[in-house]
Coordinates of C-alpha atoms and ligand atoms in Angstrom, one line a residue:
M1 CA -0.1 0.0 0.0
I2 CA 1.2 3.4 -0.9
T3 CA 1.2 6.1 1.9
R4 CA 1.1 9.7 1.2
H5 CA 1.6 12.8 3.3
H6 CA -0.4 15.6 1.9
C7 CA -1.5 19.2 2.3
V8 CA -4.7 20.4 0.4
S9 CA -3.7 21.4 -3.1
A10 CA 0.0 21.6 -2.4
R11 CA 2.5 20.0 -4.6
S12 CA 1.6 16.6 -3.2
F13 CA -1.5 17.1 -5.4
R14 CA 0.6 15.8 -8.3
P15 CA 1.1 12.3 -6.9
L16 CA -2.6 12.2 -5.7
W17 CA -3.8 13.0 -9.2
M18 CA -1.5 10.2 -10.6
L19 CA -2.8 7.7 -8.2
E20 CA -6.4 8.6 -9.1
E21 CA -5.5 8.4 -12.8
L22 CA -4.0 5.0 -12.2
G23 CA -6.8 3.7 -9.9
L24 CA -4.2 2.5 -7.3
P25 CA -5.1 2.2 -3.6
Y26 CA -3.4 4.6 -1.3
E27 CA -3.6 5.9 2.2
L28 CA -3.8 9.8 2.5
R29 CA -2.4 11.3 5.7
M30 CA -3.4 15.1 5.7
L31 CA -1.4 17.7 7.3
P32 CA -2.1 21.3 8.0
F33 CA -0.1 23.8 6.0
P34 CA 2.8 24.4 6.5
P35 CA 3.5 21.3 8.5
R36 CA 6.7 22.6 9.8
E37 CA 4.8 25.3 11.7
H38 CA 1.4 23.2 12.5
Q39 CA 2.8 19.7 12.9
R40 CA 6.3 19.6 13.9
A41 CA 6.3 15.8 14.3
Y42 CA 6.2 15.7 10.5
L43 CA 9.9 16.7 10.5
E44 CA 10.7 13.1 11.6
V45 CA 9.0 11.9 8.3
N46 CA 10.6 14.5 6.0
A47 CA 13.3 16.7 7.5
L48 CA 12.7 19.3 4.9
G49 CA 9.1 19.7 6.2
T50 CA 7.7 19.7 2.7
V51 CA 5.0 17.7 1.1
P52 CA 4.8 15.4 -0.7
A53 CA 6.4 12.4 1.1
L54 CA 5.4 9.1 -0.3
F55 CA 6.1 5.8 1.0
D56 CA 5.9 2.6 -1.2
G57 CA 6.7 -0.1 1.3
D58 CA 10.0 1.2 2.7
R59 CA 10.8 3.2 -0.4
R60 CA 10.6 7.1 0.5
M61 CA 10.3 10.0 -1.9
T62 CA 9.8 13.6 -1.5
E63 CA 9.9 15.3 -5.0
S64 CA 6.5 15.5 -6.7
A65 CA 7.8 15.2 -10.3
A66 CA 10.1 12.3 -9.5
I67 CA 7.1 10.6 -7.8
C68 CA 5.0 11.0 -10.9
Q69 CA 7.7 9.5 -13.0
Y70 CA 8.1 6.6 -10.5
L71 CA 4.4 5.8 -10.4
A72 CA 4.1 6.1 -14.2
T73 CA 7.2 3.9 -14.8
R74 CA 6.2 1.1 -12.4
H75 CA 2.3 1.1 -13.0
S76 CA 1.6 2.5 -16.4
P77 CA 4.1 1.6 -19.1
R78 CA 3.2 3.1 -22.5
A79 CA 0.2 4.8 -21.1
L80 CA 1.0 7.6 -18.5
N81 CA 4.6 6.7 -18.9
V82 CA 6.6 7.3 -22.2
E83 CA 9.2 4.7 -22.7
A84 CA 12.9 5.2 -23.7
D85 CA 12.2 3.6 -27.1
E86 CA 9.4 6.0 -27.9
A87 CA 10.2 9.1 -30.1
D88 CA 8.9 11.4 -27.4
F89 CA 10.8 10.1 -24.6
G90 CA 13.1 13.1 -24.4
A91 CA 10.1 15.5 -24.7
Y92 CA 8.3 13.6 -21.9
L93 CA 11.1 13.9 -19.4
N94 CA 11.6 17.5 -20.4
Y95 CA 7.9 18.5 -19.7
L96 CA 7.8 16.4 -16.7
H97 CA 10.5 18.5 -15.1
F98 CA 9.4 21.8 -16.9
G99 CA 6.2 21.6 -14.9
E100 CA 8.0 21.8 -11.5
A101 CA 11.4 23.5 -12.2
T102 CA 10.4 26.1 -14.8
L103 CA 6.6 26.8 -14.3
T104 CA 6.0 26.3 -10.6
F105 CA 9.0 28.1 -9.4
P106 CA 7.8 31.7 -10.3
L107 CA 4.4 30.8 -8.9
L108 CA 6.0 30.2 -5.4
L109 CA 7.1 33.9 -5.4
L110 CA 3.6 35.0 -6.1
L111 CA 2.2 32.8 -3.3
R112 CA 4.7 34.1 -0.9
Y113 CA 4.6 37.9 -1.7
A114 CA 0.8 38.1 -2.4
R115 CA -0.6 35.6 0.1
F116 CA 1.6 33.9 2.8
E117 CA 3.6 37.0 4.0
P118 CA 1.9 39.2 6.5
P119 CA 0.4 42.4 4.7
H120 CA 3.4 44.7 5.7
R121 CA 5.8 42.3 3.9
R122 CA 3.8 41.8 0.8
V123 CA 5.6 43.1 -2.4
P124 CA 3.3 44.0 -5.4
Q125 CA 6.3 44.6 -7.6
V126 CA 7.5 40.9 -7.1
V127 CA 4.0 39.6 -7.6
D128 CA 3.6 41.7 -10.9
D129 CA 7.1 40.8 -12.2
Y130 CA 6.8 37.0 -11.6
S131 CA 3.2 36.9 -12.9
K132 CA 4.6 38.2 -16.3
W133 CA 7.5 35.8 -16.0
F134 CA 5.4 32.8 -15.4
L135 CA 3.0 33.8 -18.3
A136 CA 6.0 34.3 -20.7
R137 CA 7.2 30.8 -19.8
L138 CA 3.8 29.3 -20.2
R139 CA 3.2 31.1 -23.5
T140 CA 6.1 28.9 -25.0
L141 CA 3.5 25.9 -24.9
E142 CA 1.0 27.7 -27.1
P143 CA 2.4 26.6 -30.5
L144 CA 2.5 23.0 -29.4
L145 CA -0.9 22.9 -27.7
S146 CA -2.4 24.6 -30.8
Q147 CA -1.4 21.4 -32.7
Q148 CA -2.2 18.6 -30.2
P149 CA -4.3 17.9 -27.1
F150 CA -1.4 16.9 -24.8
L151 CA 2.1 17.6 -24.3
C152 CA 3.8 14.5 -25.9
A153 CA 3.5 11.1 -27.3
G154 CA 0.0 11.6 -28.6
R155 CA -1.6 10.9 -25.2
F156 CA -2.1 12.1 -21.6
T157 CA 0.9 11.3 -19.6
A158 CA 2.6 12.1 -16.2
A159 CA 4.1 15.1 -18.0
D160 CA 0.6 16.5 -18.2
V161 CA 0.0 16.0 -14.4
S162 CA 3.2 17.9 -13.7
V163 CA 2.4 20.9 -16.0
G164 CA -1.3 20.6 -15.1
Y165 CA -0.5 21.2 -11.4
A166 CA 1.3 24.4 -12.4
L167 CA -1.8 25.6 -14.2
F168 CA -4.0 24.6 -11.2
V169 CA -2.0 26.9 -9.0
A170 CA -2.1 29.6 -11.5
Q171 CA -5.7 29.4 -11.5
Q172 CA -5.9 29.8 -7.8
L173 CA -3.7 32.8 -8.3
D174 CA -6.3 34.2 -10.7
L175 CA -3.9 34.1 -13.7
A176 CA -6.2 31.7 -15.7
P177 CA -7.9 34.6 -17.6
R178 CA -4.5 35.5 -18.8
F179 CA -3.7 32.1 -20.4
T180 CA -3.2 32.0 -24.3
P181 CA -6.2 30.3 -26.1
A182 CA -4.7 26.8 -26.7
V183 CA -3.2 26.8 -23.1
A184 CA -6.6 27.7 -21.8
A185 CA -8.3 25.0 -23.6
Y186 CA -5.6 22.5 -22.5
W187 CA -6.3 23.5 -18.9
Q188 CA -10.0 22.8 -19.4
R189 CA -9.3 19.4 -20.8
L190 CA -7.1 18.6 -17.8
R191 CA -9.4 19.9 -15.1
H192 CA -12.4 18.0 -16.3
R193 CA -10.5 14.6 -16.3
E194 CA -12.0 12.2 -13.9
G195 CA -8.6 11.7 -12.2
F196 CA -8.3 15.3 -11.5
V197 CA -11.9 15.7 -10.2
H198 CA -11.5 12.5 -7.9
A199 CA -8.2 13.9 -6.5
L200 CA -9.9 17.0 -5.5
Q201 CA -12.8 15.1 -3.8
S202 CA -10.4 12.6 -2.2
Q203 CA -8.3 15.4 -0.4
D204 CA -11.5 17.3 0.6
Q205 CA -13.1 14.0 2.2
A206 CA -9.6 13.1 3.8
A207 CA -9.2 16.5 5.3
R208 CA -12.6 16.6 6.8
R209 CA -12.3 13.1 8.1
Q210 CA -9.0 13.7 9.7
G211 CA -9.9 17.1 11.3
V212 CA -7.7 19.2 9.0
S213 CA -8.8 22.2 7.3
P214 CA -10.0 21.7 3.7
R215 CA -8.7 25.1 2.6
S216 CA -6.1 25.0 -0.1
A217 CA -2.6 25.6 0.9
T218 CA -2.5 28.3 -1.8
E219 CA -5.3 30.4 -0.1
P220 CA -4.2 33.6 1.7
V221 CA -3.2 33.3 5.4
S222 CA -5.7 35.7 7.2
Ligands
GSH301 N1 10.4 20.3 -5.5 C1 9.5 19.9 -4.5 C2 8.9 21.1 -3.5 C3 8.2 20.5 -2.4 C4 7.6 21.8 -1.7 O1 8.2 22.8 -1.5 N2 6.3 21.7 -1.2 C5 5.6 22.7 -0.5 C6 4.2 22.7 -0.8 S1 3.6 23.2 -2.3 C7 5.8 22.8 1.0 O2 5.6 21.6 1.5 N3 6.1 23.8 1.6 C8 6.2 23.8 3.1 C9 7.4 24.5 3.5 O3 8.2 24.9 2.8 O4 7.5 24.5 4.8 C10 8.4 19.0 -5.0 O5 8.1 19.2 -6.3 O6 7.8 18.1 -4.3

């Protein structure tokens, strides 16, 4: 059984979405956000204090894109995974990591300086600059997504989960109205997938059952 430590709509949403797409059983352990402040004992599970942390037996992983790759490779060959002998293998790995390293990074600055810091430490200039930076990076997908429904290999893969999570956060930061047309259509395709909808429901139910706030980790701290 796979055990996952998760905060509502945090990066750990990527593996949750993957597990729902794959239909694999899992145990979800919900944490208040950020765990390093609200659940210090979690530091014994992951000294970084970050989510995700996933255990598959005694195997432990803490990077969301790597977990997507791990689950796809083990449980979904030639479906959610793109194999080394497929033409789009390089594109697949590139988008899988592009989702986290290139797209999610600027969004973190927005979250921090628009939402998490107390009002006197918020910095509108950072929010404005990194919104533009994110949107400029995202726009590079427009020509590709004007031609095809998913990022690579002619099908939905773990790379779409990785990039799709960045779009999910961008939507919560009110950036979706600024998506270019093909990216906006792609986001609509992703957010209406059963796996995505079930992942949203699963985290909400688990949070309520475990007495953790069902509010998204991306919502403002009041
Ligand atoms: N690169 C890591 C980043 C993990 C990460 O920073 N997660 C955030 C949630 S989105 C977190 O747990 N933050 C809490 C903290 O920094 O204390 C991944 O993709 O999994």
